């Protein structure tokens, strides 16, 4: 390929080979590692994270922390953050729009510097993704916040504890509150918190750094601010989104994939959902494997943890296209998570989108025009296609679809995938898929 889009953006060429078989080992999760790096900014001593994936998001976050004066080393699977020399409270504009990390830096940098500027956050375009819960939580804890056209400025002489109730159990806003409350003066009570495994992992890391955090049974975090935090060490838990994606890649192609490195507990709702569809699991302390003779359709609603994770939704829709009968997905976390379906339809999938809440209770998007329910009619043969990847999770859905299709596929803009998956080409090649890359080198 030599067209202009592939000069700056890499592409993957995929030749399906039939059933995928083999082993994949996942590393620590993308959605945890960068947040741990942010927490480390508050330690008086260095922090060390191991089992880190090789993903672009770590490089982006490392550069942001370096711009503040932190010393960050990324060596093999280990990231070390030495925060002693934080000298700036300003994250440069050039880091705007790349990931969700800038907004999470606000509380920690306020503790260090008393003022902060962060550029607008980015991440996948799967909904409006506002930061209003973050801003109102920071204000409740005493920050003076100003949202400008380029980013967010905040000031606070000393942050204090507060009683906060999130309108929705947002992962990022829960993390903002945890990262801010740990060094604030007094007690913070956070109701309607997100309790995703990656959030709990961050809370445990902060506890290891010396924070006083309790999780009450009703999804309430109670945090007593402390005067100082130390650095800590942590080996990250396996990425449940990657694990699910590879397990489904096996099922979609009629093969059997064994995933190492992701604890069963992180996949519990994924396992029970696939079991309901007729999948057979083998599970040990070290790995999970899944296969199926035939799969039944299902009705699935995405939700906050412990519900079915929204990031598992694109692989599931591809799997539904290969199950005989009608399946339904009700997306309740993001209002705009189905645009990727258009290309799947071009590949031959039969999917209809609705603004109604199908297959579950009415959600926040009930009265809106958001197309947040999908009906999938299977089983349809998929054809290879040339596709531009829209976002990280939808994009991985295309890889899985391409592996199950007839004929080759060419996926452009796979930098979205390389930002968040650990060595995906090697993983798929290890499962037997013929997959090759064109374009500039991947992040190392
Ligand atoms: C994180 C994950 C993402 C996952 C999501 C939900 C990272 C880097 N990303 O995203 O992979 O899909 O959790 O499990 O960890 N909301 C607001 N206002 C806010 C904050 C959120 O309205 O201030 C809404 C969002 O628009 C969305 C919902 O709350 O509809 C959930 O978002 P949230 O849980 O915050 O997602 P992220 O933390 O951005």
mmCIF file of C-alpha atoms in Angstrom, residues 123-330:
data_model
loop_
_atom_site.group_PDB
_atom_site.id
_atom_site.type_symbol
_atom_site.label_atom_id
_atom_site.label_comp_id
_atom_site.label_asym_id
_atom_site.label_seq_id
_atom_site.Cartn_x
_atom_site.Cartn_y
_atom_site.Cartn_z
ATOM 1 C CA UNK A 123 -9.698 8.806 24.067
ATOM 2 C CA UNK A 124 -12.036 6.945 21.798
ATOM 3 C CA UNK A 125 -14.980 8.724 20.231
ATOM 4 C CA UNK A 126 -17.730 6.508 21.610
ATOM 5 C CA UNK A 127 -19.978 9.156 23.120
ATOM 6 C CA UNK A 128 -19.706 12.739 24.307
ATOM 7 C CA UNK A 129 -17.430 11.703 27.213
ATOM 8 C CA UNK A 130 -17.764 14.911 29.237
ATOM 9 C CA UNK A 131 -15.679 15.542 32.380
ATOM 10 C CA UNK A 132 -18.411 17.264 34.408
ATOM 11 C CA UNK A 133 -18.353 14.644 37.213
ATOM 12 C CA UNK A 134 -14.594 15.152 37.564
ATOM 13 C CA UNK A 135 -14.957 18.932 37.663
ATOM 14 C CA UNK A 136 -17.795 19.000 40.196
ATOM 15 C CA UNK A 137 -15.939 16.513 42.443
ATOM 16 C CA UNK A 138 -12.761 18.637 42.329
ATOM 17 C CA UNK A 139 -14.813 21.734 43.135
ATOM 18 C CA UNK A 140 -16.499 19.941 46.048
ATOM 19 C CA UNK A 141 -12.989 19.250 47.400
ATOM 20 C CA UNK A 142 -12.075 22.936 47.253
ATOM 21 C CA UNK A 143 -10.508 23.395 43.810
ATOM 22 C CA UNK A 144 -11.280 26.516 41.832
ATOM 23 C CA UNK A 145 -11.739 25.194 38.304
ATOM 24 C CA UNK A 146 -11.901 27.091 35.032
ATOM 25 C CA UNK A 147 -12.660 25.271 31.778
ATOM 26 C CA UNK A 148 -11.100 27.129 28.828
ATOM 27 C CA UNK A 149 -11.153 26.354 25.104
ATOM 28 C CA UNK A 150 -7.836 24.461 25.302
ATOM 29 C CA UNK A 151 -8.129 22.775 28.655
ATOM 30 C CA UNK A 152 -8.761 22.987 32.344
ATOM 31 C CA UNK A 153 -7.073 25.261 34.850
ATOM 32 C CA UNK A 154 -7.427 24.711 38.585
ATOM 33 C CA UNK A 155 -6.094 26.215 41.803
ATOM 34 C CA UNK A 156 -6.272 25.116 45.422
ATOM 35 C CA UNK A 157 -4.200 26.080 48.420
ATOM 36 C CA UNK A 158 -5.301 22.954 50.278
ATOM 37 C CA UNK A 159 -7.874 20.465 49.078
ATOM 38 C CA UNK A 160 -10.344 19.092 51.606
ATOM 39 C CA UNK A 161 -12.595 16.057 51.962
ATOM 40 C CA UNK A 162 -16.201 16.193 50.774
ATOM 41 C CA UNK A 163 -19.392 14.154 50.437
ATOM 42 C CA UNK A 164 -19.830 13.355 46.758
ATOM 43 C CA UNK A 165 -22.421 11.291 44.922
ATOM 44 C CA UNK A 166 -21.702 10.469 41.282
ATOM 45 C CA UNK A 167 -24.729 10.649 38.936
ATOM 46 C CA UNK A 168 -23.362 7.499 37.218
ATOM 47 C CA UNK A 169 -20.630 5.145 38.498
ATOM 48 C CA UNK A 170 -17.964 6.647 36.234
ATOM 49 C CA UNK A 171 -14.594 4.879 36.268
ATOM 50 C CA UNK A 172 -12.613 8.040 35.558
ATOM 51 C CA UNK A 173 -14.508 10.258 38.022
ATOM 52 C CA UNK A 174 -14.125 7.628 40.774
ATOM 53 C CA UNK A 175 -10.400 7.588 40.031
ATOM 54 C CA UNK A 176 -10.245 11.402 40.132
ATOM 55 C CA UNK A 177 -11.875 11.368 43.565
ATOM 56 C CA UNK A 178 -9.568 8.617 44.873
ATOM 57 C CA UNK A 179 -6.457 10.354 43.502
ATOM 58 C CA UNK A 180 -7.522 13.682 45.022
ATOM 59 C CA UNK A 181 -9.024 12.589 48.349
ATOM 60 C CA UNK A 182 -6.014 10.549 49.503
ATOM 61 C CA UNK A 183 -3.979 13.699 50.273
ATOM 62 C CA UNK A 184 -6.909 16.067 50.990
ATOM 63 C CA UNK A 185 -7.591 17.296 54.481
ATOM 64 C CA UNK A 186 -10.259 15.226 56.235
ATOM 65 C CA UNK A 187 -12.744 12.609 55.088
ATOM 66 C CA UNK A 188 -14.222 12.080 51.631
ATOM 67 C CA UNK A 189 -17.277 9.897 51.141
ATOM 68 C CA UNK A 190 -17.912 8.896 47.531
ATOM 69 C CA UNK A 191 -21.279 7.330 46.778
ATOM 70 C CA UNK A 192 -22.271 5.501 43.600
ATOM 71 C CA UNK A 193 -18.588 4.770 42.889
ATOM 72 C CA UNK A 194 -17.336 2.631 40.038
ATOM 73 C CA UNK A 195 -15.921 -0.636 41.393
ATOM 74 C CA UNK A 196 -14.362 -1.967 38.178
ATOM 75 C CA UNK A 197 -11.394 -4.278 38.891
ATOM 76 C CA UNK A 198 -9.015 -1.587 37.570
ATOM 77 C CA UNK A 199 -10.481 0.942 40.050
ATOM 78 C CA UNK A 200 -10.044 -1.466 42.957
ATOM 79 C CA UNK A 201 -6.499 -2.192 41.765
ATOM 80 C CA UNK A 202 -5.734 1.556 41.864
ATOM 81 C CA UNK A 203 -7.292 1.891 45.338
ATOM 82 C CA UNK A 204 -5.117 -0.994 46.564
ATOM 83 C CA UNK A 205 -2.017 0.619 45.067
ATOM 84 C CA UNK A 206 -2.852 3.916 46.798
ATOM 85 C CA UNK A 207 -3.335 1.977 50.050
ATOM 86 C CA UNK A 208 0.117 0.470 49.488
ATOM 87 C CA UNK A 209 1.446 4.037 49.112
ATOM 88 C CA UNK A 210 0.011 4.842 52.560
ATOM 89 C CA UNK A 211 -3.506 6.060 51.721
ATOM 90 C CA UNK A 212 -6.451 5.272 53.991
ATOM 91 C CA UNK A 213 -9.244 3.981 51.782
ATOM 92 C CA UNK A 214 -12.233 1.810 52.699
ATOM 93 C CA UNK A 215 -14.738 0.307 50.298
ATOM 94 C CA UNK A 216 -18.157 -0.129 51.945
ATOM 95 C CA UNK A 217 -20.594 -2.793 50.661
ATOM 96 C CA UNK A 218 -22.909 -0.272 48.982
ATOM 97 C CA UNK A 219 -20.287 0.908 46.443
ATOM 98 C CA UNK A 220 -19.210 3.704 48.762
ATOM 99 C CA UNK A 221 -15.563 4.684 49.130
ATOM 100 C CA UNK A 222 -14.585 6.368 52.392
ATOM 101 C CA UNK A 223 -11.178 8.040 52.237
ATOM 102 C CA UNK A 224 -9.345 9.692 55.138
ATOM 103 C CA UNK A 225 -6.766 12.102 53.775
ATOM 104 C CA UNK A 226 -3.187 11.557 54.952
ATOM 105 C CA UNK A 227 -0.253 13.988 55.088
ATOM 106 C CA UNK A 228 2.063 12.077 52.807
ATOM 107 C CA UNK A 229 2.321 9.058 50.522
ATOM 108 C CA UNK A 230 5.341 6.897 49.748
ATOM 109 C CA UNK A 231 6.187 5.190 46.487
ATOM 110 C CA UNK A 232 5.089 1.565 46.112
ATOM 111 C CA UNK A 233 5.674 -1.484 43.931
ATOM 112 C CA UNK A 234 2.973 -3.447 42.139
ATOM 113 C CA UNK A 235 2.719 -6.214 39.570
ATOM 114 C CA UNK A 236 -0.284 -5.347 37.423
ATOM 115 C CA UNK A 237 -3.173 -7.786 37.003
ATOM 116 C CA UNK A 238 -3.978 -9.106 33.529
ATOM 117 C CA UNK A 239 -6.035 -7.142 31.014
ATOM 118 C CA UNK A 240 -9.605 -8.494 30.959
ATOM 119 C CA UNK A 241 -10.478 -6.696 27.704
ATOM 120 C CA UNK A 242 -7.614 -8.303 25.799
ATOM 121 C CA UNK A 243 -8.317 -11.667 27.428
ATOM 122 C CA UNK A 244 -11.963 -11.572 26.339
ATOM 123 C CA UNK A 245 -11.064 -10.434 22.814
ATOM 124 C CA UNK A 246 -8.708 -13.375 22.223
ATOM 125 C CA UNK A 247 -11.121 -15.899 23.751
ATOM 126 C CA UNK A 248 -13.818 -14.635 21.383
ATOM 127 C CA UNK A 249 -11.408 -14.701 18.412
ATOM 128 C CA UNK A 250 -11.097 -18.439 19.065
ATOM 129 C CA UNK A 251 -14.865 -18.935 19.289
ATOM 130 C CA UNK A 252 -15.718 -16.827 16.221
ATOM 131 C CA UNK A 253 -13.405 -18.885 14.025
ATOM 132 C CA UNK A 254 -14.524 -22.203 15.513
ATOM 133 C CA UNK A 255 -11.179 -22.740 17.258
ATOM 134 C CA UNK A 256 -9.954 -22.795 20.848
ATOM 135 C CA UNK A 257 -7.800 -20.098 22.449
ATOM 136 C CA UNK A 258 -6.141 -20.412 25.833
ATOM 137 C CA UNK A 259 -5.431 -17.141 27.623
ATOM 138 C CA UNK A 260 -2.821 -16.892 30.349
ATOM 139 C CA UNK A 261 -2.283 -14.031 32.776
ATOM 140 C CA UNK A 262 -5.824 -12.814 33.477
ATOM 141 C CA UNK A 263 -7.429 -13.950 36.724
ATOM 142 C CA UNK A 264 -10.795 -15.702 36.366
ATOM 143 C CA UNK A 265 -12.436 -13.198 38.728
ATOM 144 C CA UNK A 266 -11.835 -10.366 36.262
ATOM 145 C CA UNK A 267 -13.809 -12.202 33.581
ATOM 146 C CA UNK A 268 -16.643 -13.577 35.649
ATOM 147 C CA UNK A 269 -19.530 -11.919 33.748
ATOM 148 C CA UNK A 270 -17.864 -12.607 30.397
ATOM 149 C CA UNK A 271 -17.541 -16.291 31.316
ATOM 150 C CA UNK A 272 -21.149 -16.633 32.480
ATOM 151 C CA UNK A 273 -22.420 -14.832 29.352
ATOM 152 C CA UNK A 274 -20.472 -17.084 26.971
ATOM 153 C CA UNK A 275 -21.514 -20.148 28.999
ATOM 154 C CA UNK A 276 -25.182 -19.142 28.559
ATOM 155 C CA UNK A 277 -24.520 -19.165 24.811
ATOM 156 C CA UNK A 278 -23.197 -22.718 24.991
ATOM 157 C CA UNK A 279 -19.432 -22.141 25.259
ATOM 158 C CA UNK A 280 -17.374 -24.643 27.258
ATOM 159 C CA UNK A 281 -14.649 -23.278 29.543
ATOM 160 C CA UNK A 282 -11.644 -24.945 31.052
ATOM 161 C CA UNK A 283 -10.284 -22.833 33.886
ATOM 162 C CA UNK A 284 -7.174 -23.234 36.024
ATOM 163 C CA UNK A 285 -5.261 -20.878 38.291
ATOM 164 C CA UNK A 286 -2.985 -20.029 35.341
ATOM 165 C CA UNK A 287 -5.181 -19.978 32.249
ATOM 166 C CA UNK A 288 -8.660 -20.074 30.748
ATOM 167 C CA UNK A 289 -9.605 -21.761 27.490
ATOM 168 C CA UNK A 290 -12.905 -21.722 25.646
ATOM 169 C CA UNK A 291 -14.412 -23.661 22.760
ATOM 170 C CA UNK A 292 -17.902 -24.485 21.481
ATOM 171 C CA UNK A 293 -19.657 -27.047 19.281
ATOM 172 C CA UNK A 294 -22.337 -24.494 18.434
ATOM 173 C CA UNK A 295 -23.452 -21.262 20.027
ATOM 174 C CA UNK A 296 -26.917 -19.972 20.880
ATOM 175 C CA UNK A 297 -27.948 -16.318 20.519
ATOM 176 C CA UNK A 298 -28.354 -14.209 23.654
ATOM 177 C CA UNK A 299 -29.653 -10.955 25.084
ATOM 178 C CA UNK A 300 -26.919 -8.926 26.801
ATOM 179 C CA UNK A 301 -26.907 -5.546 28.503
ATOM 180 C CA UNK A 302 -23.626 -3.720 29.100
ATOM 181 C CA UNK A 303 -23.309 -2.101 32.501
ATOM 182 C CA UNK A 304 -20.991 -0.843 35.197
ATOM 183 C CA UNK A 305 -19.117 -3.620 37.022
ATOM 184 C CA UNK A 306 -20.083 -6.333 37.829
ATOM 185 C CA UNK A 307 -22.244 -6.053 34.727
ATOM 186 C CA UNK A 308 -21.099 -7.049 31.234
ATOM 187 C CA UNK A 309 -18.291 -4.633 30.368
ATOM 188 C CA UNK A 310 -18.941 -2.137 27.565
ATOM 189 C CA UNK A 311 -15.462 -2.742 26.087
ATOM 190 C CA UNK A 312 -16.371 -6.417 25.562
ATOM 191 C CA UNK A 313 -19.314 -5.375 23.395
ATOM 192 C CA UNK A 314 -17.703 -5.173 19.891
ATOM 193 C CA UNK A 315 -16.202 -8.702 19.998
ATOM 194 C CA UNK A 316 -19.543 -9.971 21.316
ATOM 195 C CA UNK A 317 -21.436 -8.410 18.377
ATOM 196 C CA UNK A 318 -19.041 -10.131 15.956
ATOM 197 C CA UNK A 319 -19.643 -13.401 17.812
ATOM 198 C CA UNK A 320 -23.428 -12.865 17.597
ATOM 199 C CA UNK A 321 -23.093 -12.537 13.810
ATOM 200 C CA UNK A 322 -21.829 -16.135 13.831
ATOM 201 C CA UNK A 323 -24.622 -17.569 16.072
ATOM 202 C CA UNK A 324 -27.787 -18.887 14.436
ATOM 203 C CA UNK A 325 -30.741 -16.743 15.534
ATOM 204 C CA UNK A 326 -31.440 -13.261 16.832
ATOM 205 C CA UNK A 327 -29.281 -11.651 19.535
ATOM 206 C CA UNK A 328 -29.719 -8.326 21.270
ATOM 207 C CA UNK A 329 -27.210 -5.936 22.867
ATOM 208 C CA UNK A 330 -28.326 -3.020 25.016
#
